[in-house]
CSV table of C-alpha atoms in Angstrom, one decimal:
chain,number,residue,atom,x,y,z
P,17,UNK,CA,14.3,-8.2,-3.4
P,18,UNK,CA,12.6,-11.1,-5.2
P,19,UNK,CA,10.0,-9.1,-7.1
P,20,UNK,CA,12.6,-6.8,-8.6
P,21,UNK,CA,15.1,-9.6,-9.3
P,22,UNK,CA,12.5,-11.6,-11.1
P,23,UNK,CA,12.2,-8.8,-13.7
P,24,UNK,CA,15.6,-7.2,-13.7
P,25,UNK,CA,17.4,-10.5,-14.0
P,26,UNK,CA,15.1,-12.1,-16.5
P,27,UNK,CA,17.3,-13.2,-19.4
P,28,UNK,CA,14.3,-13.4,-21.7
P,29,UNK,CA,14.0,-9.6,-21.6
P,30,UNK,CA,16.4,-7.4,-23.6
P,31,UNK,CA,19.1,-5.9,-21.5
P,32,UNK,CA,18.1,-2.5,-22.9
P,33,UNK,CA,14.5,-2.8,-21.6
P,34,UNK,CA,15.8,-3.7,-18.1
P,35,UNK,CA,18.3,-0.9,-18.2
P,36,UNK,CA,15.5,1.6,-19.1
P,37,UNK,CA,13.5,0.3,-16.1
P,38,UNK,CA,16.4,0.9,-13.8
P,39,UNK,CA,17.0,4.4,-15.2
P,40,UNK,CA,13.3,5.2,-14.5
P,41,UNK,CA,13.6,3.8,-11.0
P,42,UNK,CA,16.5,6.2,-10.3
P,43,UNK,CA,14.7,9.2,-11.9
P,44,UNK,CA,12.8,12.0,-10.2
P,45,UNK,CA,9.1,10.8,-9.9
P,46,UNK,CA,7.9,14.3,-9.7
P,47,UNK,CA,4.6,15.4,-8.1
P,48,UNK,CA,1.3,13.8,-8.9
P,49,UNK,CA,0.0,15.1,-12.2
P,50,UNK,CA,-3.5,16.4,-12.7
P,51,UNK,CA,-4.2,14.1,-15.7
P,52,UNK,CA,-5.4,10.8,-14.3
P,53,UNK,CA,-7.5,7.7,-15.2
P,54,UNK,CA,-10.8,7.7,-13.4
P,55,UNK,CA,-10.9,5.5,-10.3
P,56,UNK,CA,-14.3,3.9,-9.5
P,57,UNK,CA,-13.6,4.5,-5.8
P,58,UNK,CA,-13.5,8.3,-6.4
P,59,UNK,CA,-16.7,8.5,-8.4
P,60,UNK,CA,-18.5,10.3,-5.6
P,61,UNK,CA,-15.8,12.6,-4.0
P,62,UNK,CA,-16.4,13.8,-0.5
P,63,UNK,CA,-16.8,17.5,0.0
P,64,UNK,CA,-14.4,19.2,2.4
P,65,UNK,CA,-14.1,22.8,3.3
P,66,UNK,CA,-12.7,24.9,0.5
P,67,UNK,CA,-9.0,25.5,0.8
P,68,UNK,CA,-8.0,28.5,2.9
P,69,UNK,CA,-7.0,31.8,1.2
P,70,UNK,CA,-3.6,31.6,2.7
P,71,UNK,CA,-1.5,28.9,4.4
P,72,UNK,CA,-0.2,29.3,7.9
P,73,UNK,CA,3.3,30.8,8.1
P,74,UNK,CA,4.4,28.4,10.9
P,75,UNK,CA,3.3,24.9,12.0
P,76,UNK,CA,4.5,22.1,14.2
P,77,UNK,CA,4.1,19.3,11.7
P,78,UNK,CA,3.6,19.2,7.9
P,79,UNK,CA,2.3,15.9,6.6
P,80,UNK,CA,2.7,15.6,2.8
P,81,UNK,CA,0.1,13.2,1.5
P,82,UNK,CA,-3.6,12.5,2.4
P,83,UNK,CA,-3.9,8.8,1.9
P,84,UNK,CA,-4.3,6.1,4.5
P,85,UNK,CA,-0.7,6.6,5.9
P,86,UNK,CA,-1.2,10.4,6.3
P,87,UNK,CA,-4.5,9.8,8.0
P,88,UNK,CA,-3.0,7.3,10.4
P,89,UNK,CA,-0.1,9.6,11.3
P,90,UNK,CA,-2.4,12.5,11.9
P,91,UNK,CA,-4.8,10.5,14.1
P,92,UNK,CA,-2.0,9.1,16.2
P,93,UNK,CA,-0.3,12.5,16.6
P,94,UNK,CA,-3.6,14.2,17.6
P,95,UNK,CA,-4.6,11.4,20.0
P,96,UNK,CA,-2.0,12.2,22.6
P,97,UNK,CA,-2.5,14.6,25.5
P,98,UNK,CA,-0.5,17.4,23.9
P,99,UNK,CA,-1.4,17.4,20.2
P,100,UNK,CA,0.7,19.4,17.8
P,101,UNK,CA,-0.5,21.7,15.1
P,102,UNK,CA,-0.7,19.8,11.8
P,103,UNK,CA,-0.9,21.0,8.2
P,104,UNK,CA,-1.7,18.2,5.7
P,105,UNK,CA,-0.8,19.0,2.1
P,106,UNK,CA,-2.1,17.1,-0.9
P,107,UNK,CA,-1.0,17.7,-4.5
P,108,UNK,CA,-4.4,16.7,-6.0
P,109,UNK,CA,-7.7,16.0,-4.4
P,110,UNK,CA,-7.8,14.4,-0.9
P,111,UNK,CA,-7.0,10.6,-1.0
P,112,UNK,CA,-6.7,10.6,-4.8
P,113,UNK,CA,-3.4,8.7,-4.9
P,114,UNK,CA,-2.7,5.0,-4.3
P,115,UNK,CA,-5.2,4.7,-1.4
P,116,UNK,CA,-8.0,5.9,-3.7
P,117,UNK,CA,-7.0,3.5,-6.4
P,118,UNK,CA,-6.1,0.2,-4.7
P,119,UNK,CA,-8.1,-3.1,-4.4
P,120,UNK,CA,-9.8,-2.5,-1.1
P,121,UNK,CA,-8.2,-5.6,0.5
P,122,UNK,CA,-7.1,-6.0,4.1
P,123,UNK,CA,-5.2,-9.2,3.2
P,124,UNK,CA,-2.2,-11.1,4.6
P,125,UNK,CA,-2.2,-14.7,3.6
P,126,UNK,CA,0.8,-15.7,5.6
P,127,UNK,CA,2.6,-17.0,2.5
P,128,UNK,CA,5.8,-15.0,3.2
P,129,UNK,CA,6.4,-16.5,6.6
P,130,UNK,CA,8.7,-19.4,5.4
P,131,UNK,CA,10.9,-17.1,3.3
P,132,UNK,CA,11.0,-14.5,6.1
P,133,UNK,CA,12.0,-17.2,8.6
P,134,UNK,CA,14.8,-18.3,6.3
P,135,UNK,CA,16.1,-14.8,5.8
P,136,UNK,CA,15.7,-13.3,9.3
P,137,UNK,CA,15.0,-16.1,11.7
P,138,UNK,CA,11.8,-17.3,13.3
P,139,UNK,CA,11.4,-14.5,15.9
P,140,UNK,CA,11.7,-11.7,13.4
P,141,UNK,CA,9.5,-13.5,10.9
P,142,UNK,CA,6.8,-13.9,13.6
P,143,UNK,CA,7.1,-10.2,14.5
P,144,UNK,CA,6.6,-9.2,10.8
P,145,UNK,CA,3.6,-11.5,10.3
P,146,UNK,CA,2.0,-10.4,13.6
P,147,UNK,CA,2.4,-6.8,12.5
P,148,UNK,CA,0.8,-7.4,9.2
P,149,UNK,CA,-2.0,-9.6,10.6
P,150,UNK,CA,-2.9,-7.0,13.2
P,151,UNK,CA,-4.2,-4.6,10.6
P,152,UNK,CA,-7.4,-6.5,10.0
P,153,UNK,CA,-8.8,-6.2,13.5
P,154,UNK,CA,-7.2,-2.8,14.0
P,155,UNK,CA,-8.9,-1.2,10.9
P,156,UNK,CA,-12.2,-2.8,11.5
P,157,UNK,CA,-12.0,-1.5,15.1
P,158,UNK,CA,-11.3,2.0,13.9
P,159,UNK,CA,-14.3,1.9,11.6
P,160,UNK,CA,-16.5,0.6,14.4
P,161,UNK,CA,-15.2,3.3,16.9
P,162,UNK,CA,-15.9,6.1,14.5
P,163,UNK,CA,-19.2,4.7,13.3
P,164,UNK,CA,-18.1,4.5,9.7
P,165,UNK,CA,-18.3,0.7,9.2
P,166,UNK,CA,-21.4,0.9,7.0
P,167,UNK,CA,-20.3,4.0,5.1
P,168,UNK,CA,-16.8,2.6,4.4
P,169,UNK,CA,-18.2,-0.9,3.8
P,170,UNK,CA,-15.6,-2.3,6.2
P,171,UNK,CA,-16.2,-6.0,6.8
P,172,UNK,CA,-14.5,-9.2,7.6
P,173,UNK,CA,-14.4,-11.9,4.9
P,174,UNK,CA,-12.7,-15.2,4.2
P,175,UNK,CA,-9.9,-14.9,1.6
P,176,UNK,CA,-9.6,-17.6,-1.0
P,177,UNK,CA,-6.1,-18.0,-2.5
P,178,UNK,CA,-6.5,-20.1,-5.6
P,179,UNK,CA,-3.9,-22.2,-7.3
P,180,UNK,CA,-4.3,-23.7,-10.8
P,181,UNK,CA,-0.9,-25.4,-11.1
P,182,UNK,CA,-0.1,-28.6,-9.2
P,183,UNK,CA,3.5,-27.6,-8.7
P,184,UNK,CA,2.5,-24.2,-7.3
P,185,UNK,CA,-0.2,-25.8,-5.1
P,186,UNK,CA,2.2,-28.2,-3.5
P,187,UNK,CA,4.7,-25.4,-2.8
P,188,UNK,CA,1.9,-23.3,-1.2
P,189,UNK,CA,0.8,-26.3,1.0
P,190,UNK,CA,4.4,-26.6,2.3
P,191,UNK,CA,4.5,-22.9,3.2
P,192,UNK,CA,1.1,-23.2,4.9
P,193,UNK,CA,2.2,-26.1,7.0
P,194,UNK,CA,5.2,-24.3,8.2
P,195,UNK,CA,3.1,-21.2,9.0
P,196,UNK,CA,0.6,-23.2,11.0
P,197,UNK,CA,3.2,-25.2,12.8
P,198,UNK,CA,5.3,-22.2,13.9
P,199,UNK,CA,2.5,-19.7,14.4
P,200,UNK,CA,-0.4,-21.9,15.4
P,201,UNK,CA,-2.4,-19.3,17.3
P,202,UNK,CA,-2.2,-16.7,14.5
P,203,UNK,CA,-2.9,-19.3,11.8
P,204,UNK,CA,-5.8,-21.0,13.6
P,205,UNK,CA,-8.4,-19.8,11.0
P,206,UNK,CA,-6.3,-20.9,8.0
P,207,UNK,CA,-7.4,-24.0,6.2
P,208,UNK,CA,-7.0,-25.6,2.7
P,209,UNK,CA,-9.3,-27.2,0.2
P,210,UNK,CA,-8.1,-29.6,-2.6
P,211,UNK,CA,-9.6,-31.3,-5.6
P,212,UNK,CA,-13.1,-32.8,-4.9
P,213,UNK,CA,-12.9,-31.2,-1.4
P,214,UNK,CA,-13.3,-27.7,-2.9
P,215,UNK,CA,-16.9,-26.5,-1.9
P,216,UNK,CA,-19.2,-26.2,-5.0
P,217,UNK,CA,-20.5,-22.8,-3.8
P,218,UNK,CA,-17.0,-21.4,-4.3
P,219,UNK,CA,-17.7,-21.7,-8.1
P,220,UNK,CA,-14.0,-22.5,-8.6
P,221,UNK,CA,-14.1,-25.9,-10.3
P,222,UNK,CA,-10.9,-25.2,-12.3
P,223,UNK,CA,-8.9,-24.7,-9.1
P,224,UNK,CA,-6.3,-27.3,-8.1
P,225,UNK,CA,-6.3,-26.2,-4.5
P,226,UNK,CA,-7.3,-23.3,-2.3
P,227,UNK,CA,-5.9,-21.8,0.9
P,228,UNK,CA,-8.4,-19.9,3.0
P,229,UNK,CA,-8.2,-17.6,6.0
P,230,UNK,CA,-9.5,-14.3,7.5
P,231,UNK,CA,-9.3,-11.1,5.6
P,232,UNK,CA,-11.1,-7.8,5.3
P,233,UNK,CA,-12.5,-5.6,2.6
P,234,UNK,CA,-13.6,-1.9,2.5
P,235,UNK,CA,-14.0,1.2,0.3
P,236,UNK,CA,-10.6,2.7,1.0
P,237,UNK,CA,-11.4,6.2,-0.1
P,238,UNK,CA,-14.5,6.4,2.1
P,239,UNK,CA,-12.6,5.0,5.0
P,240,UNK,CA,-9.8,7.5,4.8
P,241,UNK,CA,-11.9,10.6,4.1
P,242,UNK,CA,-14.2,9.6,7.0
P,243,UNK,CA,-11.2,9.4,9.3
P,244,UNK,CA,-10.0,12.8,8.1
P,245,UNK,CA,-13.5,14.4,8.5
P,246,UNK,CA,-13.6,13.1,12.1
P,247,UNK,CA,-10.2,14.6,12.8
P,248,UNK,CA,-11.2,18.0,11.4
P,249,UNK,CA,-14.4,17.9,13.6
P,250,UNK,CA,-12.7,16.8,16.8
P,251,UNK,CA,-9.5,18.8,16.5
P,252,UNK,CA,-10.5,22.0,14.5
P,253,UNK,CA,-7.7,24.1,16.1
P,254,UNK,CA,-5.0,21.5,15.5
P,255,UNK,CA,-5.3,20.3,11.9
P,256,UNK,CA,-5.8,21.8,8.5
P,257,UNK,CA,-6.0,19.9,5.3
P,258,UNK,CA,-5.2,21.7,2.0
P,259,UNK,CA,-5.7,19.9,-1.2
P,260,UNK,CA,-4.4,20.9,-4.7
P,261,UNK,CA,-1.3,22.3,-2.9
P,262,UNK,CA,1.7,20.4,-4.1
P,263,UNK,CA,5.0,20.9,-2.2
P,264,UNK,CA,7.6,22.3,-4.7
P,265,UNK,CA,10.6,22.1,-2.5
P,266,UNK,CA,11.9,21.8,1.1
P,267,UNK,CA,14.9,23.9,2.4
P,268,UNK,CA,16.4,24.6,5.7
P,269,UNK,CA,15.3,27.8,7.3
P,270,UNK,CA,17.0,30.3,9.6
P,271,UNK,CA,14.6,29.6,12.4
P,272,UNK,CA,16.0,27.4,15.2
P,273,UNK,CA,12.5,26.3,16.3
P,274,UNK,CA,11.1,25.7,12.7
P,275,UNK,CA,14.2,24.4,10.8
P,276,UNK,CA,12.3,23.5,7.6
P,277,UNK,CA,10.9,25.8,5.0
P,278,UNK,CA,8.2,24.0,3.0
P,279,UNK,CA,7.5,25.8,-0.3
P,280,UNK,CA,4.2,25.6,-2.3
P,281,UNK,CA,2.6,27.8,-5.0
P,282,UNK,CA,0.4,29.2,-2.3
P,283,UNK,CA,3.2,30.3,0.1
P,284,UNK,CA,5.9,29.0,2.3
P,285,UNK,CA,5.4,27.4,5.7
P,286,UNK,CA,8.0,27.0,8.4
P,287,UNK,CA,7.8,23.6,10.2
P,288,UNK,CA,9.4,21.8,13.0
P,289,UNK,CA,8.8,18.4,11.5
P,290,UNK,CA,8.0,17.3,7.9
P,291,UNK,CA,6.5,13.8,7.3
P,292,UNK,CA,6.7,12.3,3.8
P,293,UNK,CA,3.6,10.1,3.1
P,294,UNK,CA,3.9,10.4,-0.6
P,295,UNK,CA,4.7,6.8,-1.4
P,296,UNK,CA,5.6,6.5,-5.1
P,297,UNK,CA,6.5,10.2,-5.2
P,298,UNK,CA,8.8,10.4,-2.2
P,299,UNK,CA,11.9,10.5,-4.3
P,300,UNK,CA,10.9,13.9,-5.6
P,301,UNK,CA,11.5,15.7,-2.3
P,302,UNK,CA,13.9,13.1,-0.9
P,303,UNK,CA,16.4,12.5,-3.7
P,304,UNK,CA,18.6,10.2,-1.7
P,305,UNK,CA,15.9,7.6,-1.8
P,306,UNK,CA,15.8,7.2,-5.5
P,307,UNK,CA,16.9,3.7,-6.5
P,308,UNK,CA,15.8,2.5,-3.0
P,309,UNK,CA,12.1,3.5,-3.3
P,310,UNK,CA,10.6,3.6,-6.7
P,311,UNK,CA,7.1,3.8,-8.3
P,312,UNK,CA,5.4,0.8,-10.0
P,313,UNK,CA,2.2,1.3,-12.0
P,314,UNK,CA,-0.7,-1.1,-11.2
P,315,UNK,CA,-4.1,-1.5,-12.8
P,316,UNK,CA,-7.6,-2.0,-11.4
P,317,UNK,CA,-11.1,-2.5,-12.8
P,318,UNK,CA,-14.7,-2.5,-11.6
P,319,UNK,CA,-16.8,-5.1,-13.4
P,320,UNK,CA,-20.4,-6.4,-13.5
P,321,UNK,CA,-20.7,-10.0,-12.5
P,322,UNK,CA,-22.5,-12.6,-14.6
P,323,UNK,CA,-26.1,-13.1,-13.7
P,324,UNK,CA,-25.5,-16.6,-12.3
P,325,UNK,CA,-22.8,-15.5,-9.9
P,326,UNK,CA,-24.0,-15.0,-6.3
P,327,UNK,CA,-23.0,-11.9,-4.4
P,328,UNK,CA,-20.2,-12.9,-2.0
P,329,UNK,CA,-19.3,-9.4,-0.8
P,330,UNK,CA,-19.7,-10.4,2.8
P,331,UNK,CA,-18.2,-13.9,2.4
P,332,UNK,CA,-15.0,-13.9,0.3
P,333,UNK,CA,-12.2,-12.0,-1.3
P,334,UNK,CA,-9.9,-13.8,-3.8
P,335,UNK,CA,-6.3,-14.1,-4.9
P,336,UNK,CA,-5.7,-15.9,-8.2
P,337,UNK,CA,-2.1,-17.3,-8.5
P,338,UNK,CA,-0.6,-17.7,-11.9
P,339,UNK,CA,2.8,-19.1,-13.1
P,340,UNK,CA,3.9,-15.5,-13.0
P,341,UNK,CA,2.1,-13.0,-10.9
P,342,UNK,CA,-1.4,-12.9,-9.5
P,343,UNK,CA,-4.8,-11.1,-9.6
P,344,UNK,CA,-6.8,-9.9,-6.7
P,345,UNK,CA,-10.5,-9.5,-6.3
P,346,UNK,CA,-13.2,-8.2,-3.9
P,347,UNK,CA,-16.9,-7.8,-4.5
P,348,UNK,CA,-18.9,-4.8,-3.2
P,349,UNK,CA,-22.3,-5.2,-1.5
P,350,UNK,CA,-23.7,-3.5,-4.6
P,351,UNK,CA,-22.3,-6.3,-6.7
P,352,UNK,CA,-19.4,-4.8,-8.6
P,353,UNK,CA,-16.3,-7.1,-8.9
P,354,UNK,CA,-13.2,-5.0,-8.1
P,355,UNK,CA,-10.5,-6.9,-10.0
P,356,UNK,CA,-6.8,-5.8,-10.1
P,357,UNK,CA,-3.5,-7.3,-11.1
P,358,UNK,CA,-2.3,-8.6,-14.5
P,359,UNK,CA,1.1,-7.1,-13.9
P,360,UNK,CA,3.1,-9.9,-15.3
P,361,UNK,CA,0.8,-9.9,-18.3
P,362,UNK,CA,1.7,-6.3,-19.1
P,363,UNK,CA,4.2,-5.0,-21.6
P,364,UNK,CA,7.7,-6.5,-21.3
P,365,UNK,CA,6.3,-8.9,-18.6
P,366,UNK,CA,5.9,-6.0,-16.2
P,367,UNK,CA,9.2,-4.2,-16.9
P,368,UNK,CA,7.4,-1.4,-18.7
P,369,UNK,CA,5.5,-0.5,-15.6
P,370,UNK,CA,8.6,-0.2,-13.3
P,371,UNK,CA,9.5,3.3,-12.5
P,372,UNK,CA,6.3,4.8,-13.8
P,373,UNK,CA,5.0,7.5,-11.5
P,374,UNK,CA,1.9,8.6,-13.6
P,375,UNK,CA,-1.6,7.2,-13.5
P,376,UNK,CA,-2.9,8.8,-16.6
P,377,UNK,CA,-2.7,5.8,-19.0
P,378,UNK,CA,-3.8,2.2,-19.2
P,379,UNK,CA,-1.8,-0.8,-20.2
P,380,UNK,CA,-3.6,-2.4,-23.2
P,381,UNK,CA,-2.3,-5.9,-22.5
P,382,UNK,CA,-3.3,-5.7,-18.8
P,383,UNK,CA,-6.7,-4.3,-19.8
P,384,UNK,CA,-7.2,-7.3,-22.1
P,385,UNK,CA,-6.2,-9.7,-19.3
P,386,UNK,CA,-8.5,-8.2,-16.7
P,387,UNK,CA,-11.4,-7.8,-19.0
P,388,UNK,CA,-11.5,-11.5,-19.8
P,389,UNK,CA,-10.4,-13.1,-16.6
P,390,UNK,CA,-13.5,-13.4,-14.4
P,391,UNK,CA,-15.6,-15.7,-16.7
P,392,UNK,CA,-12.6,-18.0,-16.8
P,393,UNK,CA,-11.9,-18.1,-13.1
P,394,UNK,CA,-15.5,-18.8,-12.1
P,395,UNK,CA,-17.8,-21.6,-13.2
P,396,UNK,CA,-21.5,-20.8,-13.8
P,397,UNK,CA,-20.7,-17.1,-14.5
P,398,UNK,CA,-23.7,-16.5,-16.6
P,399,UNK,CA,-24.4,-13.5,-18.9
P,400,UNK,CA,-23.7,-9.8,-18.4
P,401,UNK,CA,-26.1,-7.2,-19.8
P,402,UNK,CA,-24.3,-4.3,-21.4
P,403,UNK,CA,-20.6,-3.6,-20.9
P,404,UNK,CA,-19.1,-5.8,-18.2
P,405,UNK,CA,-16.2,-3.4,-17.4
P,406,UNK,CA,-17.6,-0.3,-15.6
P,407,UNK,CA,-14.3,1.4,-15.0
P,408,UNK,CA,-10.6,0.7,-15.4
P,409,UNK,CA,-7.8,2.8,-14.0
P,410,UNK,CA,-4.2,2.9,-12.9
P,411,UNK,CA,-2.4,3.9,-9.7
P,412,UNK,CA,1.2,4.1,-8.5
P,413,UNK,CA,2.5,1.8,-5.8
P,414,UNK,CA,5.9,2.2,-4.2
P,415,UNK,CA,8.3,-0.7,-3.9
P,416,UNK,CA,11.7,-0.8,-2.2
P,417,UNK,CA,14.9,-2.5,-3.1
P,418,UNK,CA,14.9,-4.6,0.0
P,419,UNK,CA,11.2,-5.4,0.1
P,420,UNK,CA,10.2,-3.5,3.2
P,421,UNK,CA,8.6,-0.1,3.8
P,422,UNK,CA,10.6,2.8,5.1
P,423,UNK,CA,9.4,4.2,8.5
P,424,UNK,CA,11.1,6.6,10.8
P,425,UNK,CA,13.4,9.6,10.8
P,426,UNK,CA,15.2,10.2,7.5
P,427,UNK,CA,19.0,10.5,7.7
P,428,UNK,CA,20.3,13.9,6.6
P,429,UNK,CA,22.2,12.2,3.8
P,430,UNK,CA,18.9,11.2,2.2
P,431,UNK,CA,17.4,14.7,2.2
P,432,UNK,CA,20.4,17.0,2.1
P,433,UNK,CA,18.8,18.9,5.0
P,434,UNK,CA,19.0,18.8,8.8
P,435,UNK,CA,16.7,19.5,11.7
P,436,UNK,CA,19.7,20.9,13.6
P,437,UNK,CA,18.6,19.0,16.7
P,438,UNK,CA,15.2,20.6,16.9
P,439,UNK,CA,13.0,18.8,14.5
P,440,UNK,CA,13.3,16.4,11.6
P,441,UNK,CA,12.1,14.9,8.4
P,442,UNK,CA,10.3,11.6,8.6
P,443,UNK,CA,8.9,9.0,6.3
P,444,UNK,CA,6.2,6.3,6.2
P,445,UNK,CA,6.0,5.0,2.7
P,446,UNK,CA,6.7,2.3,0.2
P,447,UNK,CA,4.4,-0.6,1.0
P,448,UNK,CA,5.0,-2.8,-2.0
P,449,UNK,CA,1.4,-3.1,-3.1
P,450,UNK,CA,0.4,-4.3,0.4
P,451,UNK,CA,-0.4,-1.0,2.0
P,452,UNK,CA,-3.7,-2.1,3.6
P,453,UNK,CA,-1.8,-4.5,5.9
P,454,UNK,CA,1.2,-2.3,6.6
P,455,UNK,CA,0.4,1.5,6.3
P,456,UNK,CA,-2.0,2.1,9.2
P,457,UNK,CA,0.3,0.7,11.9
P,458,UNK,CA,3.4,2.2,10.2
P,459,UNK,CA,1.7,5.5,10.6
P,460,UNK,CA,1.1,4.8,14.3
P,461,UNK,CA,4.7,3.8,14.7
P,462,UNK,CA,6.1,6.9,13.0
P,463,UNK,CA,3.9,9.2,15.2
P,464,UNK,CA,5.2,7.3,18.3
P,465,UNK,CA,8.8,7.9,17.2
P,466,UNK,CA,8.2,11.6,16.6
P,467,UNK,CA,6.3,12.2,19.9
P,468,UNK,CA,9.0,10.3,21.7
P,469,UNK,CA,11.7,12.5,20.2
P,470,UNK,CA,9.7,15.6,21.2
P,471,UNK,CA,9.6,14.2,24.8
P,472,UNK,CA,5.8,14.1,25.1
P,473,UNK,CA,5.5,10.3,25.6
P,474,UNK,CA,6.7,8.3,28.6
P,475,UNK,CA,8.8,5.2,28.1
P,476,UNK,CA,5.9,2.8,28.2
P,477,UNK,CA,3.9,4.7,25.6
P,478,UNK,CA,6.9,5.0,23.4
P,479,UNK,CA,7.6,1.3,23.4
P,480,UNK,CA,7.9,-0.1,19.8
P,481,UNK,CA,8.9,-3.6,20.6
P,482,UNK,CA,6.0,-4.8,18.4
P,483,UNK,CA,7.3,-2.9,15.3
P,484,UNK,CA,9.6,-4.9,12.8
P,485,UNK,CA,13.1,-3.5,12.8
P,486,UNK,CA,13.5,-4.3,9.1
P,487,UNK,CA,11.1,-1.3,8.3
P,488,UNK,CA,13.0,1.3,10.2
P,489,UNK,CA,14.8,4.1,8.2
P,490,UNK,CA,18.5,4.5,8.9
P,491,UNK,CA,21.7,5.7,7.3
P,492,UNK,CA,23.0,2.1,7.3
P,493,UNK,CA,19.9,1.0,5.3
P,494,UNK,CA,20.3,3.9,2.9
P,495,UNK,CA,23.9,3.0,2.3
P,496,UNK,CA,23.3,-0.7,1.7
P,497,UNK,CA,20.1,-1.0,-0.3
P,498,UNK,CA,20.7,0.9,-3.6
P,499,UNK,CA,19.4,-1.0,-6.6
P,500,UNK,CA,22.0,-2.2,-9.2
P,501,UNK,CA,22.6,0.8,-11.4
P,502,UNK,CA,23.6,-1.0,-14.6
P,503,UNK,CA,22.5,-4.1,-16.4
P,504,UNK,CA,25.2,-5.4,-18.6
P,505,UNK,CA,24.9,-7.4,-21.8
P,506,UNK,CA,25.5,-10.7,-20.0
P,507,UNK,CA,22.2,-10.2,-18.1
P,508,UNK,CA,23.9,-9.6,-14.8
P,509,UNK,CA,23.2,-6.5,-12.7
P,510,UNK,CA,26.2,-4.8,-11.3
P,511,UNK,CA,26.7,-1.8,-9.0
């Protein structure tokens, strides 16, 4: 868990601040609150049918959450020959959580390969990277298939991962060489630029070196809501989506066929399966995952480029690597620069944002960093007429103690409930800020697991040999991945 260790074990931070962060990470994240910052992505919300006067009393599958993960799960479940009945419940507006607040990147730079190979061996590392890399073509293909590429602005670009420090640059080059040597087919489009070899039209004269490769960008809210609209049209008898309907509690029922009782302010629904796609909020309804999955607040902005900066929306996306942390950037065809990050520049070097499950406030220090970063990153930026920052907002990511998402059937010890052999509670959540290269195929894998358990898939269709085992939910993983509960005064974490 390098991201967590870097903060929780930082001797420069007071032990009390790190202990407060751990306490938040073990606390109940609650349901998404109505008070939020205003995401640029959500400025023109899609109109769906008004919510029904009443909820169904029984359903095959309840999906909690309407972001990209929930959309993927629903699409995969409905795409088989015997689709179940689905009720999707969203606490706020549809796709108003992390998916409607992220950076719009479909980006895997391959930088983790070397560390993964050291930790899990070459074959597992390759499987994890292939899984992540597959999302680019997969999501672009979905957009093409549904005819939503233009609407969702789904497009392939070249990522530029920029390094300003010589030490960091040399380390990145070493990682790149290993990635290209051991995964030559997958890394064929990766290349590097250094010093005088950096193209002038990148406008990155301050860079020490740049790694480039294939990536994607899109308007995430429009992508997900378009997918959901398509499902509602194609499967009107099989799926209902109810927004502004938070789930208050889940209990076991007396029904042998519908073992779960899902309680909302609008009524109670009996379900065979319950799927948790609530990401940062999953610990509210699954208390056993607290301290294993936890919220982390991130910050995004939409900014006007300088008048000398050419529109590169169809050409590039960017990662700016710092001594601590990084920033990430895409540009829209309409010109706006969608810049996020600044986490390490926040209060207490990021510790103040650990365990925060609300998106109603901005970090002043991160806002200062993001507001001034672009003219520094790019040469020949030019002038901006009016206010350069059009919008700034926060969102809640979900990280895990072991660095991997949780996907699959939840053990009873995590929920305190049981499907009694005829149903189950499932999870696809916690993507560590990299949901666009993990969540879509995690949703497909989870749907495959569920359909296989219900006996509606044959062995070949149920094959998950492509799916990384490190992501699978299990009791063993639950028992072995709890965060340290206490930080003592000697700056060591202890269980």
